[in-house]
Amino acid sequence: MHENTEFPVPVYAAIELSKTTWLIAMLSPGSNRVKLRQVRGGDAVGLVALLENARMNAERLAGAPAGIVVCFEAGYDGFWLARFLHKHGIRTSVLDSTSFLVNRRSRRVKTDRLDAESMVQMFRSFDLGDKTVCREVRVPTPEEEDAKRVDRERLQLSAERTRHVNRIRALLNLHGIRDVKNLWGGDWREWLRAVRTADDRPLGRHLAAELGREFERLDLVHQHIRVLDRQLEDGLENGTLQVPNVEKVHQIAALKGIGKLSAVLLVSEVFHRQFANRKCLASFLGLAPSPYASGGVKHDQGISKAGNRFARRLLVELAWCWLRYQPESDLTKWYRSSFAAGSGRSRKIGIIALARKLAVAIWRFVEDGLVPPGAAMKAAAN
């Protein structure tokens, strides 16, 4: 991730981040005793001063040049701190907390102090070559991080729109009204004044007011979605969207059943990276099965869900779209022969498997130009 500068005397530090306090656990060279220090949450300058003081103390005691090696968990604070520390010459690793090896006792004691102490000892083992104890997260560039904002905001707005639509339908359903008008535009105010309940009454005053506020919020979400869609279209046209590997966006969007927004999200979240093989891709997406093998018992526990949740959710949605818009593709025929005649649970399991296969097929398409067997391209792309 960063320059792998080696120091004769390395001082390891793990930061347990929170909103109010940053707890720093430090291991001095040749010692297993963990020292704990605190700085105010968000005080990066104070953190650098504390780490620099620890470095100078280590140099004085060892009589040799010392350096700080820092780690913290990926999470709420994002990646800005890693960039800040790197600018100050401090080698920093961001760790995936889901990859940590933990004690398998039935009740695991958890405090910030214990977490920090465990993380610094584990990180020292990792830095010295034991890559099984945890996994490092690649820190994206500011441009890569910013490029994800449009599609992620669009996903959030889409989910918010669904919540408002469901709320409106639920409120009206309480009074026997199942045919709801103007959810996607139109004069909903006039419709609310004219609609009557199933027992032929006008809407109650408070119910009508609540529905009006819900429709107003829904209208605002519609407006924001239209703005983002226009920004996406214009950005792809004039090259100002700043999505890495934008040529892959146009390539993926040429497949039937995959829109431009979905293609942007796939590239910005997944396909701007390099993967060694299909298993690495499935693992990154959290779509790889989790095996369970103990004695004579062997089975899969389902997908790990440890990867990119935005891309995983999108790929499941695209798998359903693929069945509709790519009926002659080999993937669709495989799904129908294996799962279409099964139960609802079986079909849902099958769609996850299809999402994994679809991700691999798209990866091969963008990397090697191999069109998924039997897949149709959009007419405009021919």
CSV table of N, CA and C in Angstrom, one decimal, residues 176-264:
chain,number,residue,atom,x,y,z
A,176,GLY,N,-58.4,0.5,2.7
A,176,GLY,CA,-58.9,-0.2,1.6
A,176,GLY,C,-58.5,0.4,0.2
A,177,ILE,N,-57.6,1.3,0.2
A,177,ILE,CA,-57.2,1.9,-1.1
A,177,ILE,C,-56.0,1.2,-1.6
A,178,ARG,N,-56.1,0.5,-2.7
A,178,ARG,CA,-55.0,-0.3,-3.2
A,178,ARG,C,-54.5,0.3,-4.5
A,179,ASP,N,-55.3,1.0,-5.2
A,179,ASP,CA,-54.8,1.6,-6.5
A,179,ASP,C,-54.4,3.0,-6.3
A,180,VAL,N,-53.0,3.2,-6.1
A,180,VAL,CA,-52.5,4.5,-5.8
A,180,VAL,C,-52.0,5.2,-7.0
A,181,LYS,N,-52.4,6.4,-7.2
A,181,LYS,CA,-52.1,7.2,-8.4
A,181,LYS,C,-50.9,8.2,-8.1
A,182,ASN,N,-50.2,8.6,-9.2
A,182,ASN,CA,-49.2,9.7,-9.1
A,182,ASN,C,-48.0,9.4,-8.2
A,183,LEU,N,-47.7,8.2,-8.0
A,183,LEU,CA,-46.5,7.9,-7.2
A,183,LEU,C,-45.2,8.3,-7.9
A,184,TRP,N,-45.2,8.3,-9.3
A,184,TRP,CA,-44.0,8.6,-10.0
A,184,TRP,C,-44.1,10.0,-10.8
A,185,GLY,N,-45.1,10.8,-10.3
A,185,GLY,CA,-45.3,12.1,-10.9
A,185,GLY,C,-46.7,12.4,-11.1
A,186,GLY,N,-47.1,13.6,-11.4
A,186,GLY,CA,-48.5,14.0,-11.6
A,186,GLY,C,-49.0,14.8,-10.5
A,187,ASP,N,-50.3,15.1,-10.6
A,187,ASP,CA,-51.0,16.0,-9.6
A,187,ASP,C,-51.5,15.1,-8.4
A,188,TRP,N,-50.6,14.7,-7.5
A,188,TRP,CA,-51.1,13.9,-6.4
A,188,TRP,C,-52.0,14.6,-5.4
A,189,ARG,N,-51.8,16.0,-5.4
A,189,ARG,CA,-52.7,16.7,-4.4
A,189,ARG,C,-54.1,16.6,-4.8
A,190,GLU,N,-54.4,16.8,-6.1
A,190,GLU,CA,-55.8,16.7,-6.6
A,190,GLU,C,-56.3,15.2,-6.4
A,191,TRP,N,-55.4,14.2,-6.6
A,191,TRP,CA,-55.9,12.9,-6.4
A,191,TRP,C,-56.2,12.6,-4.9
A,192,LEU,N,-55.4,13.2,-3.9
A,192,LEU,CA,-55.7,13.0,-2.5
A,192,LEU,C,-57.0,13.6,-2.1
A,193,ARG,N,-57.3,14.8,-2.7
A,193,ARG,CA,-58.6,15.4,-2.4
A,193,ARG,C,-59.8,14.6,-2.9
A,194,ALA,N,-59.6,13.9,-4.1
A,194,ALA,CA,-60.7,13.2,-4.7
A,194,ALA,C,-60.9,11.8,-4.2
A,195,VAL,N,-59.8,11.1,-3.8
A,195,VAL,CA,-59.9,9.7,-3.5
A,195,VAL,C,-60.8,9.5,-2.2
A,196,ARG,N,-61.4,8.3,-2.2
A,196,ARG,CA,-62.3,7.9,-1.1
A,196,ARG,C,-61.9,6.5,-0.6
A,197,THR,N,-62.2,6.3,0.6
A,197,THR,CA,-61.8,5.0,1.2
A,197,THR,C,-62.7,3.9,0.7
A,198,ALA,N,-62.4,2.7,1.0
A,198,ALA,CA,-63.2,1.6,0.6
A,198,ALA,C,-64.6,1.6,1.1
A,199,ASP,N,-64.9,2.3,2.3
A,199,ASP,CA,-66.2,2.4,2.8
A,199,ASP,C,-66.8,3.8,2.5
A,200,ASP,N,-66.3,4.3,1.3
A,200,ASP,CA,-66.9,5.5,0.7
A,200,ASP,C,-66.8,6.8,1.7
A,201,ARG,N,-65.7,7.0,2.2
A,201,ARG,CA,-65.5,8.2,3.0
A,201,ARG,C,-64.3,9.0,2.5
A,202,PRO,N,-64.2,10.3,2.7
A,202,PRO,CA,-63.0,11.0,2.3
A,202,PRO,C,-61.9,10.7,3.3
A,203,LEU,N,-60.7,11.0,2.9
A,203,LEU,CA,-59.5,10.8,3.8
A,203,LEU,C,-59.6,11.7,5.0
A,204,GLY,N,-59.3,11.1,6.2
A,204,GLY,CA,-59.2,11.9,7.4
A,204,GLY,C,-58.3,13.1,7.3
A,205,ARG,N,-58.5,14.2,8.0
A,205,ARG,CA,-57.7,15.4,7.9
A,205,ARG,C,-56.2,15.1,8.2
A,206,HIS,N,-55.9,14.4,9.3
A,206,HIS,CA,-54.5,14.1,9.7
A,206,HIS,C,-53.9,13.1,8.7
A,207,LEU,N,-54.7,12.1,8.3
A,207,LEU,CA,-54.1,11.1,7.3
A,207,LEU,C,-53.8,11.8,6.0
A,208,ALA,N,-54.6,12.7,5.5
A,208,ALA,CA,-54.4,13.4,4.3
A,208,ALA,C,-53.1,14.3,4.4
A,209,ALA,N,-52.9,14.9,5.6
A,209,ALA,CA,-51.8,15.8,5.8
A,209,ALA,C,-50.5,14.9,5.9
A,210,GLU,N,-50.6,13.8,6.5
A,210,GLU,CA,-49.4,12.9,6.5
A,210,GLU,C,-49.0,12.4,5.2
A,211,LEU,N,-50.0,12.0,4.4
A,211,LEU,CA,-49.8,11.5,3.0
A,211,LEU,C,-49.2,12.7,2.2
A,212,GLY,N,-49.7,13.9,2.4
A,212,GLY,CA,-49.2,15.0,1.6
A,212,GLY,C,-47.7,15.2,1.9
A,213,ARG,N,-47.3,15.1,3.2
A,213,ARG,CA,-45.8,15.3,3.5
A,213,ARG,C,-45.0,14.1,2.9
A,214,GLU,N,-45.6,12.9,2.9
A,214,GLU,CA,-44.9,11.8,2.3
A,214,GLU,C,-44.7,12.0,0.8
A,215,PHE,N,-45.8,12.5,0.1
A,215,PHE,CA,-45.7,12.8,-1.3
A,215,PHE,C,-44.7,13.9,-1.6
A,216,GLU,N,-44.6,14.9,-0.7
A,216,GLU,CA,-43.6,16.0,-0.9
A,216,GLU,C,-42.2,15.5,-0.8
A,217,ARG,N,-42.0,14.6,0.1
A,217,ARG,CA,-40.6,14.0,0.3
A,217,ARG,C,-40.3,13.1,-0.9
A,218,LEU,N,-41.3,12.4,-1.4
A,218,LEU,CA,-41.1,11.6,-2.6
A,218,LEU,C,-40.8,12.4,-3.8
A,219,ASP,N,-41.5,13.5,-4.0
A,219,ASP,CA,-41.2,14.4,-5.1
A,219,ASP,C,-39.8,14.9,-5.0
A,220,LEU,N,-39.3,15.3,-3.8
A,220,LEU,CA,-37.9,15.8,-3.7
A,220,LEU,C,-36.9,14.7,-4.1
A,221,VAL,N,-37.2,13.5,-3.7
A,221,VAL,CA,-36.3,12.4,-4.0
A,221,VAL,C,-36.3,12.2,-5.5
A,222,HIS,N,-37.5,12.3,-6.2
A,222,HIS,CA,-37.5,12.1,-7.6
A,222,HIS,C,-36.7,13.2,-8.3
A,223,GLN,N,-36.7,14.4,-7.8
A,223,GLN,CA,-35.9,15.5,-8.3
A,223,GLN,C,-34.4,15.3,-8.2
A,224,HIS,N,-34.0,14.8,-7.0
A,224,HIS,CA,-32.6,14.5,-6.8
A,224,HIS,C,-32.1,13.4,-7.7
A,225,ILE,N,-33.0,12.4,-7.9
A,225,ILE,CA,-32.6,11.3,-8.8
A,225,ILE,C,-32.4,11.8,-10.2
A,226,ARG,N,-33.3,12.6,-10.7
A,226,ARG,CA,-33.2,13.2,-12.0
A,226,ARG,C,-31.9,14.0,-12.2
A,227,VAL,N,-31.6,14.8,-11.2
A,227,VAL,CA,-30.4,15.5,-11.2
A,227,VAL,C,-29.1,14.6,-11.3
A,228,LEU,N,-29.1,13.6,-10.5
A,228,LEU,CA,-28.0,12.7,-10.6
A,228,LEU,C,-27.9,11.9,-11.9
A,229,ASP,N,-29.0,11.5,-12.4
A,229,ASP,CA,-29.1,10.8,-13.7
A,229,ASP,C,-28.6,11.7,-14.8
A,230,ARG,N,-29.0,13.0,-14.7
A,230,ARG,CA,-28.5,13.9,-15.8
A,230,ARG,C,-27.0,14.1,-15.6
A,231,GLN,N,-26.5,14.2,-14.4
A,231,GLN,CA,-25.1,14.4,-14.1
A,231,GLN,C,-24.3,13.2,-14.6
A,232,LEU,N,-24.9,12.0,-14.4
A,232,LEU,CA,-24.2,10.8,-14.9
A,232,LEU,C,-24.1,10.8,-16.4
A,233,GLU,N,-25.2,11.1,-17.1
A,233,GLU,CA,-25.3,11.1,-18.5
A,233,GLU,C,-24.3,12.1,-19.1
A,234,ASP,N,-24.3,13.3,-18.5
A,234,ASP,CA,-23.4,14.4,-19.0
A,234,ASP,C,-22.0,14.0,-18.8
A,235,GLY,N,-21.7,13.4,-17.6
A,235,GLY,CA,-20.3,13.1,-17.2
A,235,GLY,C,-19.7,12.0,-18.1
A,236,LEU,N,-20.6,11.1,-18.5
A,236,LEU,CA,-20.1,10.0,-19.4
A,236,LEU,C,-19.9,10.6,-20.8
A,237,GLU,N,-20.7,11.6,-21.2
A,237,GLU,CA,-20.6,12.2,-22.5
A,237,GLU,C,-19.4,13.0,-22.7
A,238,ASN,N,-19.1,13.9,-21.7
A,238,ASN,CA,-18.0,14.8,-21.8
A,238,ASN,C,-16.8,14.4,-21.0
A,239,GLY,N,-16.8,13.2,-20.4
A,239,GLY,CA,-15.6,12.7,-19.7
A,239,GLY,C,-15.3,13.4,-18.4
A,240,THR,N,-16.3,14.1,-17.7
A,240,THR,CA,-16.0,14.8,-16.5
A,240,THR,C,-16.4,14.0,-15.3
A,241,LEU,N,-16.9,12.7,-15.5
A,241,LEU,CA,-17.4,11.9,-14.3
A,241,LEU,C,-16.2,11.4,-13.5
A,242,GLN,N,-15.1,11.3,-14.0
A,242,GLN,CA,-13.8,10.9,-13.3
A,242,GLN,C,-13.9,9.5,-12.8
A,243,VAL,N,-14.7,8.7,-13.4
A,243,VAL,CA,-14.7,7.2,-13.1
A,243,VAL,C,-13.5,6.6,-13.7
A,244,PRO,N,-12.7,5.8,-12.9
A,244,PRO,CA,-11.5,5.1,-13.4
A,244,PRO,C,-11.9,4.1,-14.5
A,245,ASN,N,-11.1,4.0,-15.5
A,245,ASN,CA,-11.4,3.0,-16.6
A,245,ASN,C,-12.8,3.2,-17.2
A,246,VAL,N,-13.1,4.5,-17.6
A,246,VAL,CA,-14.4,4.8,-18.1
A,246,VAL,C,-14.8,4.0,-19.3
A,247,GLU,N,-13.8,3.5,-20.1
A,247,GLU,CA,-14.1,2.7,-21.3
A,247,GLU,C,-14.7,1.4,-20.9
A,248,LYS,N,-14.5,0.9,-19.7
A,248,LYS,CA,-15.1,-0.3,-19.2
A,248,LYS,C,-16.6,-0.1,-18.9
A,249,VAL,N,-16.9,1.2,-18.5
A,249,VAL,CA,-18.4,1.5,-18.3
A,249,VAL,C,-19.1,1.4,-19.6
A,250,HIS,N,-18.6,1.9,-20.7
A,250,HIS,CA,-19.3,1.9,-22.0
A,250,HIS,C,-19.4,0.4,-22.5
A,251,GLN,N,-18.3,-0.3,-22.2
A,251,GLN,CA,-18.3,-1.7,-22.6
A,251,GLN,C,-19.3,-2.6,-21.9
A,252,ILE,N,-19.4,-2.4,-20.6
A,252,ILE,CA,-20.4,-3.2,-19.8
A,252,ILE,C,-21.8,-2.7,-20.2
A,253,ALA,N,-22.0,-1.4,-20.3
A,253,ALA,CA,-23.4,-0.9,-20.7
A,253,ALA,C,-23.9,-1.3,-22.0
A,254,ALA,N,-23.0,-1.9,-22.9
A,254,ALA,CA,-23.4,-2.4,-24.2
A,254,ALA,C,-24.1,-3.7,-24.1
A,255,LEU,N,-24.0,-4.4,-22.9
A,255,LEU,CA,-24.8,-5.6,-22.8
A,255,LEU,C,-26.2,-5.4,-22.4
A,256,LYS,N,-27.1,-6.1,-23.1
A,256,LYS,CA,-28.5,-5.9,-22.8
A,256,LYS,C,-28.8,-6.3,-21.3
A,257,GLY,N,-29.6,-5.5,-20.6
A,257,GLY,CA,-30.0,-5.8,-19.3
A,257,GLY,C,-29.1,-5.0,-18.2
A,258,ILE,N,-28.1,-4.3,-18.7
A,258,ILE,CA,-27.3,-3.5,-17.8
A,258,ILE,C,-27.3,-2.1,-18.2
A,259,GLY,N,-27.7,-1.2,-17.4
A,259,GLY,CA,-27.8,0.2,-17.7
A,259,GLY,C,-26.5,0.9,-17.4
A,260,LYS,N,-26.5,2.2,-17.7
A,260,LYS,CA,-25.2,3.0,-17.5
A,260,LYS,C,-24.9,3.2,-16.0
A,261,LEU,N,-26.0,3.4,-15.2
A,261,LEU,CA,-25.7,3.6,-13.8
A,261,LEU,C,-25.1,2.3,-13.2
A,262,SER,N,-25.7,1.2,-13.5
A,262,SER,CA,-25.2,-0.1,-13.0
A,262,SER,C,-23.7,-0.3,-13.5
A,263,ALA,N,-23.4,0.1,-14.8
A,263,ALA,CA,-22.1,-0.1,-15.3
A,263,ALA,C,-21.1,0.8,-14.5
A,264,VAL,N,-21.5,2.0,-14.2
A,264,VAL,CA,-20.7,3.0,-13.5
A,264,VAL,C,-20.3,2.4,-12.1
